[in-house]
Amino acid sequence: MASQGIFDAHLDRCPANHAALSPLSFIARTAAIWPQRTAVVHGPRRHTWADTYARACRLASALAHRGVGVGDTVAVMLSNTPEMIECHFGVPMTGGVLNTLNTRLDAPAVAFMLEHGEAKVLITDTEFAPTVAGALSRVAQRPLVVDVVDALGPGGDLLGESDYETFIAHGDADFAWQPPADEWDAVALNYTSGTTGNPKGVVYHHRGAYLNALSNIVDWGMPRHSVYLWTLPMFHCNGWCFPWTMAANAGTNVCLRKVEPKAVLDAIRDEKVTHYCGAPIVHAMLINAPDEWKRGIDHRVNCLVAAAAPPAAVIEGMERMGFDITHVYGLTETYGPAAVCAKHDEWRALDIASRTERNGRQGVRYTCQEAMTVMDPATMLPVPADGETMGEIMFRGNITMKGYLKNPAATDESFAGGWFHTGDLAVMQPDGYVKIRDRSKDVIISGGENISSLEVEDVLYRHPAILGAAVVAKPDPRWGETPCAFVELKPGARVEADELIEHCRTHLARFKVPKSVVFGELPKTSTGKIQKFLLRERAGSLKAIE
């Protein structure tokens, strides 16, 4: 480390001037300053910040009593409930690492994660008992199991030695937790939704969780005491760090077990929700909901949308509803959002199409991320900011993962050249904003020409009958591969394949137009992302509709 001469002499770190950054400090502060403000709403349940802090401390105490300490993994299989929020604080208060499991995974996948992460404790909602029971039957070392029995859930078998309320009742509300000795210590483990082979375990540190939680507030412009609706699964990138964000914000968490348009709109109206997050499909559901469900929502609602690129129809539709939408971009490896399409006041004077174009970009780095660029991955040189030359989006900084658990080869590959390689192909526009063109694996190469599946999807979304669209490569004996469109129609809508193909021909170069159209519900992940790998498999056996 370089010396600063006179500025180093007798000026050392000490407890008075240096502390490890940890999101645990947020809940302690908020519980002390605003103890009686509502922290969590779940149906009839209402917990203040004092309640939530005490319950998190009781959980930590109970876990510590059962031997959970620094570096031990506590896995949770939970819906968006108060217990899930408490786990985001109670587990790291012990020095343990929180592993939030995807509730839509099957038993073999859950078993792999429990064993790979070496879970010492599993806290699970009874709704998921069939899957969890199957997973537990496959693991060599059974963790301590604690059941969450939620009155708003569908119920299910008890698998553990205790229910959650009994378990934390034995804990101490004044548990003397300590911040991490090192902010680099792991705070969470999240598994990627890999499509081939076993998923990779992404490790987060306290420093990154702290900084991304604050970036969410700064880059979204969240006022103090915001009311946040949990439409985003908390198991996904720790809910993009929003459990910690809302503690820092001293706001209110409105829990929702299942994302259904009427339930979302009712919660927005009844609880005066100011903020929520989700994939484009979540926003599309609200846009297409009956008008009577939307009546009475007359306050400002702010929405974050994240995906490779939200369709223009979604951005336009939300604006027409009066919801203010902001596009963010990130990956599991970047704690969720690490980039934002930061808005400019002058954009308001533009027509809706122009505003949509600007707001649909992936944008610029988050405040607490050090760098974001687009590079040629072979040369590791930045591409020209011409809006045309494609490269790979790369990040570096404090809100980038520690690495992949027990996988040094994958970690080294992802950090090659001192940058995190996202695998997303994009251009750098003249104003310094990044615009994704496609995932590297989703680019369609037809007759030597590169076709962006996102460009074709955006055109399909502009057809009034389309609710969802995904375009993948279909093998072709002449061209190598051609675009194949899978589309999901709005309720009651009717359209023929020929009409959609003609619609695309009016907006796209002929070689980009889909040669095949398949109708039906699109397969999606639990976070609303369309599973293109399944569609690619289906496309391989289809006959083209010319």
Coordinates of C-alpha atoms in Angstrom, one line a residue:
M1 CA 0.0 0.0 0.0
A2 CA 1.4 3.4 -1.0
S3 CA 2.4 5.7 1.9
Q4 CA 0.8 9.1 2.3
G5 CA 3.8 10.4 4.4
I6 CA 2.7 12.8 7.1
F7 CA -1.0 11.7 6.6
D8 CA 0.0 8.2 7.8
A9 CA 2.0 9.1 10.9
H10 CA 0.1 8.2 14.0
L11 CA -3.2 8.3 12.1
D12 CA -4.3 4.7 12.4
R13 CA -7.7 2.9 12.2
C14 CA -9.3 2.4 15.6
P15 CA -12.8 1.8 16.9
A16 CA -13.4 5.5 17.1
N17 CA -12.9 6.1 13.4
H18 CA -13.5 2.9 11.5
A19 CA -16.2 0.2 11.5
A20 CA -17.0 -2.6 9.2
L21 CA -19.9 -1.8 6.9
S22 CA -22.9 -4.1 7.5
P23 CA -26.6 -3.8 6.8
L24 CA -27.3 -4.9 10.3
S25 CA -26.6 -1.4 11.4
F26 CA -29.7 -0.2 9.6
I27 CA -32.2 -2.1 11.6
A28 CA -30.5 -1.2 14.9
R29 CA -30.6 2.5 14.0
T30 CA -34.2 2.5 12.8
A31 CA -35.5 0.6 15.8
A32 CA -33.9 3.1 18.1
I33 CA -35.1 6.2 16.2
W34 CA -38.6 5.1 14.9
P35 CA -39.5 2.2 17.1
Q36 CA -43.3 2.6 16.7
R37 CA -43.4 3.1 13.0
T38 CA -44.9 0.2 11.1
A39 CA -42.1 -2.1 9.7
V40 CA -44.1 -5.0 8.3
V41 CA -47.7 -5.6 7.1
H42 CA -48.9 -9.1 6.3
G43 CA -52.7 -9.3 6.1
P44 CA -53.9 -8.5 9.7
R45 CA -50.4 -8.7 11.1
R46 CA -48.7 -5.4 11.9
H47 CA -45.1 -5.3 13.3
T48 CA -43.3 -2.1 14.3
W49 CA -39.6 -1.6 13.8
A50 CA -39.1 -2.3 17.5
D51 CA -41.1 -5.6 17.1
T52 CA -39.1 -6.6 14.0
Y53 CA -35.8 -5.9 15.6
A54 CA -36.7 -7.8 18.8
R55 CA -37.9 -10.8 16.7
A56 CA -34.7 -10.8 14.6
C57 CA -32.7 -10.7 17.8
R58 CA -34.7 -13.6 19.3
L59 CA -34.1 -15.6 16.1
A60 CA -30.3 -14.8 16.3
S61 CA -30.2 -15.9 19.9
A62 CA -32.1 -19.1 19.2
L63 CA -29.8 -19.9 16.3
A64 CA -26.7 -19.2 18.3
H65 CA -28.0 -21.4 21.1
R66 CA -28.2 -24.2 18.5
G67 CA -24.6 -23.7 17.5
V68 CA -24.9 -21.3 14.5
G69 CA -21.9 -19.0 14.3
V70 CA -19.5 -17.3 12.0
G71 CA -19.6 -18.9 8.5
D72 CA -22.4 -21.3 9.2
T73 CA -25.1 -21.5 6.5
V74 CA -28.8 -21.1 7.4
A75 CA -31.0 -21.9 4.4
V76 CA -34.6 -20.6 4.2
M77 CA -37.4 -21.8 1.9
L78 CA -39.9 -19.0 2.5
S79 CA -42.5 -16.8 0.7
N80 CA -42.5 -13.0 1.1
T81 CA -43.6 -13.1 4.8
P82 CA -42.4 -11.3 8.0
E83 CA -40.3 -14.3 8.9
M84 CA -38.3 -13.9 5.7
I85 CA -37.5 -10.3 6.6
E86 CA -36.5 -11.3 10.1
C87 CA -34.1 -13.9 8.6
H88 CA -32.2 -11.2 6.7
F89 CA -31.2 -9.7 10.0
G90 CA -31.3 -12.6 12.5
V91 CA -29.1 -14.9 10.6
P92 CA -26.2 -12.5 9.9
M93 CA -26.5 -11.3 13.6
T94 CA -25.0 -14.7 14.5
G95 CA -22.2 -14.3 12.0
G96 CA -24.0 -16.9 9.8
V97 CA -24.7 -16.8 6.1
L98 CA -28.3 -16.6 4.8
N99 CA -29.1 -18.9 1.9
T100 CA -32.5 -18.0 0.4
L101 CA -33.8 -20.9 -1.7
N102 CA -35.9 -20.5 -4.8
T103 CA -39.4 -21.8 -3.8
R104 CA -40.1 -23.1 -7.3
L105 CA -37.2 -25.5 -7.4
D106 CA -37.7 -29.2 -7.3
A107 CA -36.4 -31.5 -4.6
P108 CA -33.1 -32.6 -6.3
A109 CA -32.1 -28.9 -6.8
V110 CA -32.9 -28.0 -3.3
A111 CA -31.0 -31.0 -2.0
F112 CA -28.0 -30.0 -4.0
M113 CA -28.0 -26.5 -2.6
L114 CA -28.5 -27.7 1.0
E115 CA -25.4 -30.0 0.6
H116 CA -23.3 -27.6 -1.5
G117 CA -23.9 -24.7 0.9
E118 CA -23.5 -27.0 4.0
A119 CA -26.7 -25.7 5.6
K120 CA -26.7 -26.2 9.3
V121 CA -30.4 -25.0 9.7
L122 CA -33.3 -24.9 7.3
I123 CA -36.3 -22.6 8.0
T124 CA -39.2 -23.6 5.7
D125 CA -42.8 -22.6 5.1
T126 CA -45.2 -25.5 5.4
E127 CA -46.5 -24.7 1.9
F128 CA -43.3 -26.2 0.5
A129 CA -43.3 -29.3 2.7
P130 CA -43.6 -31.8 -0.3
T131 CA -40.5 -30.4 -2.0
V132 CA -38.5 -29.9 1.2
A133 CA -39.3 -33.5 2.4
G134 CA -38.0 -34.8 -0.9
A135 CA -34.9 -32.7 -0.6
L136 CA -34.2 -33.8 3.0
S137 CA -34.5 -37.5 2.0
R138 CA -31.6 -36.9 -0.4
V139 CA -29.1 -35.2 1.8
A140 CA -26.4 -37.0 3.7
Q141 CA -26.5 -34.6 6.7
R142 CA -30.0 -33.4 7.7
P143 CA -30.0 -29.8 9.0
L144 CA -32.0 -28.6 11.9
V145 CA -35.5 -27.9 10.5
V146 CA -37.8 -25.1 11.7
D147 CA -41.3 -24.8 10.3
V148 CA -43.0 -21.5 9.5
V149 CA -46.8 -21.8 9.8
D150 CA -48.3 -18.8 8.1
A151 CA -52.0 -18.3 8.7
L152 CA -52.3 -16.7 5.2
G153 CA -50.6 -19.7 3.6
P154 CA -52.2 -22.9 2.3
G155 CA -50.8 -25.0 5.1
G156 CA -48.8 -28.3 4.9
D157 CA -47.0 -30.9 6.9
L158 CA -44.7 -30.1 9.7
L159 CA -41.2 -31.4 9.0
G160 CA -39.1 -29.9 11.8
E161 CA -38.5 -30.3 15.5
S162 CA -40.1 -26.9 16.2
D163 CA -42.3 -24.3 14.6
Y164 CA -40.8 -20.8 14.1
E165 CA -42.7 -19.0 16.8
T166 CA -41.8 -21.6 19.4
F167 CA -38.2 -21.5 18.2
I168 CA -37.7 -17.8 18.6
A169 CA -39.7 -17.6 21.8
H170 CA -36.7 -19.3 23.4
G171 CA -34.4 -16.5 22.1
D172 CA -33.3 -13.3 23.8
A173 CA -34.8 -10.0 22.5
D174 CA -31.7 -8.3 23.9
F175 CA -29.2 -10.7 22.2
A176 CA -25.8 -9.0 22.1
W177 CA -25.0 -9.5 18.5
Q178 CA -21.8 -8.1 17.1
P179 CA -21.1 -6.6 13.7
P180 CA -18.8 -8.6 11.4
A181 CA -15.1 -8.6 12.3
D182 CA -14.5 -7.9 8.6
E183 CA -17.0 -6.3 6.2
W184 CA -15.6 -8.8 3.6
D185 CA -17.3 -11.6 5.6
A186 CA -20.0 -13.4 3.8
V187 CA -23.6 -12.3 4.6
A188 CA -25.6 -14.3 2.0
L189 CA -25.4 -17.1 -0.5
N190 CA -27.6 -17.1 -3.6
Y191 CA -27.7 -19.7 -6.3
T192 CA -27.9 -18.8 -10.0
S193 CA -30.7 -20.3 -12.0
G194 CA -28.4 -22.1 -14.4
T195 CA -29.9 -23.9 -17.3
T196 CA -27.2 -26.6 -17.7
G197 CA -25.4 -28.4 -14.9
N198 CA -25.6 -27.4 -11.3
P199 CA -26.2 -23.8 -10.3
K200 CA -23.4 -21.7 -9.0
G201 CA -23.4 -20.4 -5.5
V202 CA -22.9 -16.6 -5.5
V203 CA -21.4 -15.2 -2.2
Y204 CA -22.3 -11.7 -1.0
H205 CA -20.3 -9.8 1.6
H206 CA -21.6 -7.3 4.3
R207 CA -19.9 -4.4 2.5
G208 CA -21.7 -5.0 -0.8
A209 CA -25.1 -5.6 0.9
Y210 CA -24.7 -2.4 2.8
L211 CA -23.7 -0.3 -0.2
N212 CA -26.3 -1.8 -2.6
A213 CA -29.1 -1.2 0.0
L214 CA -28.1 2.5 0.1
S215 CA -27.8 2.7 -3.7
N216 CA -31.4 1.5 -4.0
I217 CA -32.5 4.5 -2.0
V218 CA -30.2 7.0 -3.8
D219 CA -30.7 5.8 -7.4
W220 CA -34.5 5.4 -7.0
G221 CA -34.9 8.7 -5.1
M222 CA -36.8 7.0 -2.3
P223 CA -38.2 9.3 0.3
R224 CA -37.9 8.5 4.0
H225 CA -40.7 6.1 5.2
S226 CA -41.6 4.7 1.8
V227 CA -44.1 1.9 1.6
Y228 CA -42.7 -1.0 -0.4
L229 CA -44.8 -3.9 -1.8
W230 CA -43.1 -7.3 -2.0
T231 CA -44.0 -8.3 -5.5
L232 CA -40.3 -9.3 -6.1
P233 CA -39.4 -12.6 -4.4
M234 CA -37.1 -12.1 -1.4
F235 CA -35.3 -15.2 -2.4
H236 CA -34.1 -13.6 -5.6
C237 CA -30.8 -11.8 -4.9
N238 CA -32.1 -11.2 -1.4
G239 CA -34.9 -9.2 -2.9
W240 CA -32.4 -7.0 -4.7
C241 CA -31.2 -6.1 -1.1
F242 CA -34.5 -4.4 -0.4
P243 CA -35.0 -6.0 3.0
W244 CA -31.9 -4.1 4.1
T245 CA -33.0 -1.0 2.0
M246 CA -36.3 -0.7 3.8
A247 CA -34.6 -0.9 7.2
A248 CA -32.3 1.9 6.2
N249 CA -35.3 3.8 4.8
A250 CA -37.3 3.3 8.0
G251 CA -40.1 2.4 5.6
T252 CA -42.9 -0.2 5.6
N253 CA -42.7 -3.7 4.0
V254 CA -46.1 -4.9 2.7
C255 CA -45.8 -8.6 2.3
L256 CA -47.5 -10.6 -0.5
R257 CA -47.3 -14.4 -0.7
K258 CA -48.4 -14.6 -4.3
V259 CA -48.3 -12.1 -7.2
E260 CA -51.8 -11.7 -8.7
P261 CA -52.9 -8.5 -10.4
K262 CA -56.0 -7.9 -8.2
A263 CA -54.1 -8.6 -5.0
V264 CA -51.3 -6.3 -6.1
L265 CA -53.7 -3.4 -7.0
D266 CA -55.7 -3.9 -3.8
A267 CA -52.5 -3.7 -1.7
I268 CA -51.4 -0.6 -3.6
R269 CA -54.7 1.1 -2.9
D270 CA -55.3 -0.1 0.7
E271 CA -51.8 0.3 2.1
K272 CA -50.9 3.4 0.0
V273 CA -47.9 1.6 -1.6
T274 CA -45.4 4.0 -3.0
H275 CA -42.8 1.5 -4.4
Y276 CA -42.6 -2.0 -5.9
C277 CA -40.3 -4.0 -8.2
G278 CA -40.7 -6.7 -10.7
A279 CA -39.9 -8.2 -14.1
P280 CA -41.8 -6.9 -17.2
I281 CA -44.4 -9.7 -16.8
V282 CA -45.5 -8.3 -13.4
H283 CA -46.0 -4.8 -14.9
A284 CA -47.7 -6.3 -18.0
M285 CA -50.2 -8.1 -15.7
L286 CA -51.2 -4.7 -14.1
I287 CA -51.4 -2.9 -17.4
N288 CA -53.8 -5.6 -18.7
A289 CA -55.9 -5.8 -15.5
P290 CA -59.6 -4.7 -15.7
D291 CA -60.0 -0.9 -15.2
E292 CA -62.3 -1.5 -12.2
W293 CA -59.4 -3.1 -10.3
K294 CA -57.4 0.1 -10.7
R295 CA -60.0 2.5 -9.4
G296 CA -59.1 4.5 -6.3
I297 CA -55.4 4.4 -6.9
D298 CA -54.8 8.2 -7.1
H299 CA -51.4 8.5 -5.5
R300 CA -47.9 8.3 -7.1
V301 CA -46.6 4.8 -7.5
N302 CA -43.0 4.1 -8.4
C303 CA -41.9 0.9 -10.1
L304 CA -38.6 -0.7 -10.8
V305 CA -38.5 -2.9 -13.8
A306 CA -35.6 -5.3 -14.5
A307 CA -34.8 -7.7 -17.3
A308 CA -32.6 -7.7 -20.3
A309 CA -34.8 -5.0 -21.8
P310 CA -38.4 -4.2 -20.9
P311 CA -40.6 -4.1 -23.9
A312 CA -41.5 -0.6 -25.1
A313 CA -45.2 -1.5 -24.6
V314 CA -44.6 -2.1 -20.9
I315 CA -42.9 1.3 -20.4
E316 CA -45.6 3.1 -22.4
G317 CA -48.4 1.2 -20.6
M318 CA -47.1 2.0 -17.1
E319 CA -46.8 5.6 -18.0
R320 CA -50.4 5.8 -19.3
M321 CA -51.5 4.2 -15.9
G322 CA -49.8 7.1 -14.1
F323 CA -47.1 4.8 -12.6
D324 CA -43.5 6.1 -12.8
I325 CA -41.3 3.3 -14.0
T326 CA -37.5 3.2 -13.8
H327 CA -35.4 0.6 -15.5
V328 CA -32.5 -1.1 -13.6
Y329 CA -30.1 -3.8 -14.7
G330 CA -28.0 -6.3 -12.9
L331 CA -27.4 -10.0 -12.1
T332 CA -27.3 -12.3 -9.2
E333 CA -23.5 -11.7 -9.1
T334 CA -24.1 -7.9 -8.6
Y335 CA -26.5 -8.1 -5.7
G336 CA -29.4 -7.5 -8.1
P337 CA -29.5 -4.0 -9.7
A338 CA -26.1 -2.5 -10.3
A339 CA -27.1 -0.1 -13.1
V340 CA -30.0 2.3 -13.5
C341 CA -31.4 4.3 -16.5
A342 CA -30.9 7.6 -14.6
K343 CA -33.5 10.0 -15.9
H344 CA -33.0 13.6 -17.1
D345 CA -35.5 16.4 -16.6
E346 CA -35.4 17.3 -20.3
W347 CA -36.7 13.9 -21.3
R348 CA -40.1 14.9 -19.9
A349 CA -40.5 17.3 -22.9
L350 CA -40.1 14.4 -25.4
D351 CA -43.0 12.5 -26.9
I352 CA -43.9 9.2 -25.3
A353 CA -42.0 7.1 -28.0
S354 CA -38.8 9.1 -27.4
R355 CA -39.1 8.9 -23.6
T356 CA -39.7 5.1 -23.9
E357 CA -36.5 4.7 -26.0
R358 CA -34.5 6.5 -23.4
N359 CA -36.1 4.9 -20.4
G360 CA -35.7 1.4 -21.9
R361 CA -31.9 1.5 -21.7
Q362 CA -29.8 -0.3 -19.1
G363 CA -28.2 3.0 -18.3
V364 CA -25.3 3.8 -16.1
R365 CA -23.6 2.4 -13.0
Y366 CA -25.3 2.5 -9.6
T367 CA -24.0 5.2 -7.2
C368 CA -22.1 2.6 -5.1
Q369 CA -20.8 0.5 -8.1
E370 CA -17.4 1.8 -9.2
A371 CA -17.5 1.1 -12.9
M372 CA -19.7 -0.3 -15.8
T373 CA -18.5 -0.4 -19.4
V374 CA -18.9 -2.3 -22.6
M375 CA -15.8 -4.1 -23.8
D376 CA -14.6 -6.5 -26.5
P377 CA -14.1 -9.6 -24.3
A378 CA -11.2 -10.8 -26.5
T379 CA -9.1 -7.6 -26.3
M380 CA -10.6 -6.2 -23.1
L381 CA -10.8 -2.8 -24.8
P382 CA -13.8 -0.5 -24.5
V383 CA -16.0 -0.4 -27.7
P384 CA -16.6 3.0 -29.3
A385 CA -19.5 4.9 -27.9
D386 CA -21.3 4.9 -31.3
G387 CA -24.5 3.0 -30.4
E388 CA -23.5 0.3 -33.0
T389 CA -20.4 -1.6 -32.0
M390 CA -21.4 -4.6 -29.8
G391 CA -19.4 -5.8 -26.8
E392 CA -19.9 -7.4 -23.4
I393 CA -21.2 -5.5 -20.4
M394 CA -18.7 -5.6 -17.5
F395 CA -18.7 -4.3 -13.9
R396 CA -16.2 -3.8 -11.2
G397 CA -16.6 -2.4 -7.7
N398 CA -18.0 -3.0 -4.3
I399 CA -21.4 -4.4 -5.4
T400 CA -19.8 -7.3 -7.2
M401 CA -19.9 -10.8 -5.6
K402 CA -17.0 -12.3 -3.6
G403 CA -17.1 -15.1 -6.1
Y404 CA -18.6 -18.6 -6.6
L405 CA -18.7 -20.9 -3.6
K406 CA -16.2 -23.8 -4.0
N407 CA -15.7 -23.0 -7.7
P408 CA -12.4 -21.1 -8.2
A409 CA -12.3 -21.9 -11.9
A410 CA -15.7 -20.2 -12.6
T411 CA -14.7 -17.3 -10.3
D412 CA -11.4 -16.7 -12.1
E413 CA -13.2 -16.9 -15.5
S414 CA -15.9 -14.4 -14.5
F415 CA -13.3 -12.0 -13.2
A416 CA -10.8 -12.3 -16.1
G417 CA -9.0 -9.0 -16.8
G418 CA -10.1 -7.4 -13.6
W419 CA -13.7 -7.0 -14.6
F420 CA -16.9 -9.1 -14.0
H421 CA -18.1 -10.5 -17.3
T422 CA -21.9 -10.5 -17.5
G423 CA -22.4 -12.4 -20.7
D424 CA -24.8 -9.7 -21.9
L425 CA -24.1 -8.1 -25.3
A426 CA -24.6 -4.3 -25.6
V427 CA -23.6 -1.1 -27.2
M428 CA -22.3 2.1 -25.6
Q429 CA -24.4 5.1 -26.7
P430 CA -22.8 8.5 -27.3
D431 CA -24.2 9.8 -24.0
G432 CA -22.5 7.1 -22.0
Y433 CA -25.7 5.0 -21.5
V434 CA -25.5 1.2 -22.1
K435 CA -28.1 -0.5 -24.2
I436 CA -28.4 -4.3 -24.3
R437 CA -28.6 -5.9 -27.6
D438 CA -28.9 -9.5 -26.3
R439 CA -27.5 -12.2 -24.2
S440 CA -24.5 -13.8 -26.0
K441 CA -26.3 -17.1 -26.0
D442 CA -29.6 -15.5 -27.4
V443 CA -28.2 -13.9 -30.5
I444 CA -29.5 -15.5 -33.6
I445 CA -27.1 -15.9 -36.5
S446 CA -29.0 -16.4 -39.7
G447 CA -27.0 -16.6 -43.0
G448 CA -24.1 -14.9 -41.3
E449 CA -26.2 -12.0 -40.0
N450 CA -26.6 -11.4 -36.3
I451 CA -30.2 -10.9 -35.2
S452 CA -31.1 -9.5 -31.7
S453 CA -33.9 -11.5 -30.3
L454 CA -34.8 -8.5 -28.1
E455 CA -35.3 -6.3 -31.2
V456 CA -37.8 -8.8 -32.7
E457 CA -39.5 -9.2 -29.3
D458 CA -40.0 -5.5 -28.9
V459 CA -41.8 -5.4 -32.3
L460 CA -44.0 -8.3 -31.3
Y461 CA -45.0 -6.6 -28.0
R462 CA -46.3 -3.6 -30.0
H463 CA -49.0 -5.8 -31.5
P464 CA -52.2 -5.2 -29.4
A465 CA -52.9 -8.9 -29.0
I466 CA -49.6 -9.9 -27.5
L467 CA -49.2 -10.3 -23.7
G468 CA -45.8 -12.0 -23.8
A469 CA -43.2 -12.8 -26.5
A470 CA -39.9 -14.6 -26.7
V471 CA -37.8 -15.2 -29.8
V472 CA -35.2 -17.9 -30.1
A473 CA -33.1 -19.6 -32.7
K474 CA -34.5 -22.4 -34.7
P475 CA -32.2 -24.7 -36.7
D476 CA -32.5 -24.2 -40.4
P477 CA -30.8 -26.3 -43.2
R478 CA -30.3 -23.3 -45.4
W479 CA -29.6 -20.3 -43.1
G480 CA -28.1 -22.2 -40.1
E481 CA -30.8 -20.8 -37.9
T482 CA -33.8 -18.5 -38.2
P483 CA -35.9 -16.6 -35.6
C484 CA -38.8 -18.5 -34.0
A485 CA -41.4 -16.5 -32.0
F486 CA -43.2 -18.0 -29.0
V487 CA -46.2 -15.7 -28.1
E488 CA -48.7 -15.6 -25.3
L489 CA -52.0 -13.7 -26.1
K490 CA -54.0 -11.4 -23.9
P491 CA -57.2 -12.9 -22.6
G492 CA -59.8 -13.0 -25.3
A493 CA -57.4 -11.9 -28.0
R494 CA -57.2 -13.7 -31.4
V495 CA -54.5 -13.4 -34.0
E496 CA -53.1 -15.7 -36.7
A497 CA -49.4 -16.4 -37.3
D498 CA -49.5 -14.8 -40.7
E499 CA -50.8 -11.6 -39.3
L500 CA -47.9 -11.5 -36.7
I501 CA -45.3 -12.2 -39.4
E502 CA -46.7 -9.4 -41.5
H503 CA -46.7 -7.1 -38.5
C504 CA -43.0 -7.9 -38.1
R505 CA -42.3 -7.3 -41.8
T506 CA -43.5 -3.7 -41.5
H507 CA -41.0 -2.9 -38.7
L508 CA -38.0 -5.2 -39.4
A509 CA -35.5 -6.1 -42.1
R510 CA -36.8 -9.2 -43.8
F511 CA -34.1 -11.5 -42.5
K512 CA -35.0 -10.6 -38.9
V513 CA -38.7 -11.6 -39.3
P514 CA -39.7 -14.8 -37.5
K515 CA -40.2 -17.8 -39.8
S516 CA -42.1 -19.7 -37.1
V517 CA -44.8 -18.6 -34.6
V518 CA -45.9 -20.8 -31.7
F519 CA -48.9 -19.8 -29.5
G520 CA -49.2 -20.7 -25.8
E521 CA -48.2 -19.8 -22.3
L522 CA -44.6 -18.9 -22.0
P523 CA -42.5 -20.9 -19.4
K524 CA -41.2 -18.5 -16.7
T525 CA -39.0 -18.6 -13.7
S526 CA -40.3 -17.7 -10.3
T527 CA -39.1 -14.1 -10.8
G528 CA -41.1 -13.8 -14.1
K529 CA -38.2 -14.2 -16.5
I530 CA -39.0 -16.3 -19.6
Q531 CA -37.1 -19.5 -19.8
K532 CA -35.6 -19.3 -23.3
F533 CA -33.6 -22.5 -22.9
L534 CA -36.8 -24.5 -22.8
L535 CA -38.1 -22.7 -25.8
R536 CA -34.9 -23.4 -27.7
E537 CA -35.4 -27.1 -27.0
R538 CA -39.0 -26.9 -28.4
A539 CA -37.9 -24.8 -31.4
G540 CA -35.5 -27.6 -32.5
S541 CA -38.4 -29.9 -33.3
L542 CA -40.8 -27.4 -35.0
K543 CA -41.6 -27.1 -38.7
A544 CA -41.4 -23.5 -39.9
I545 CA -44.6 -21.6 -40.8
E546 CA -43.5 -19.8 -43.9

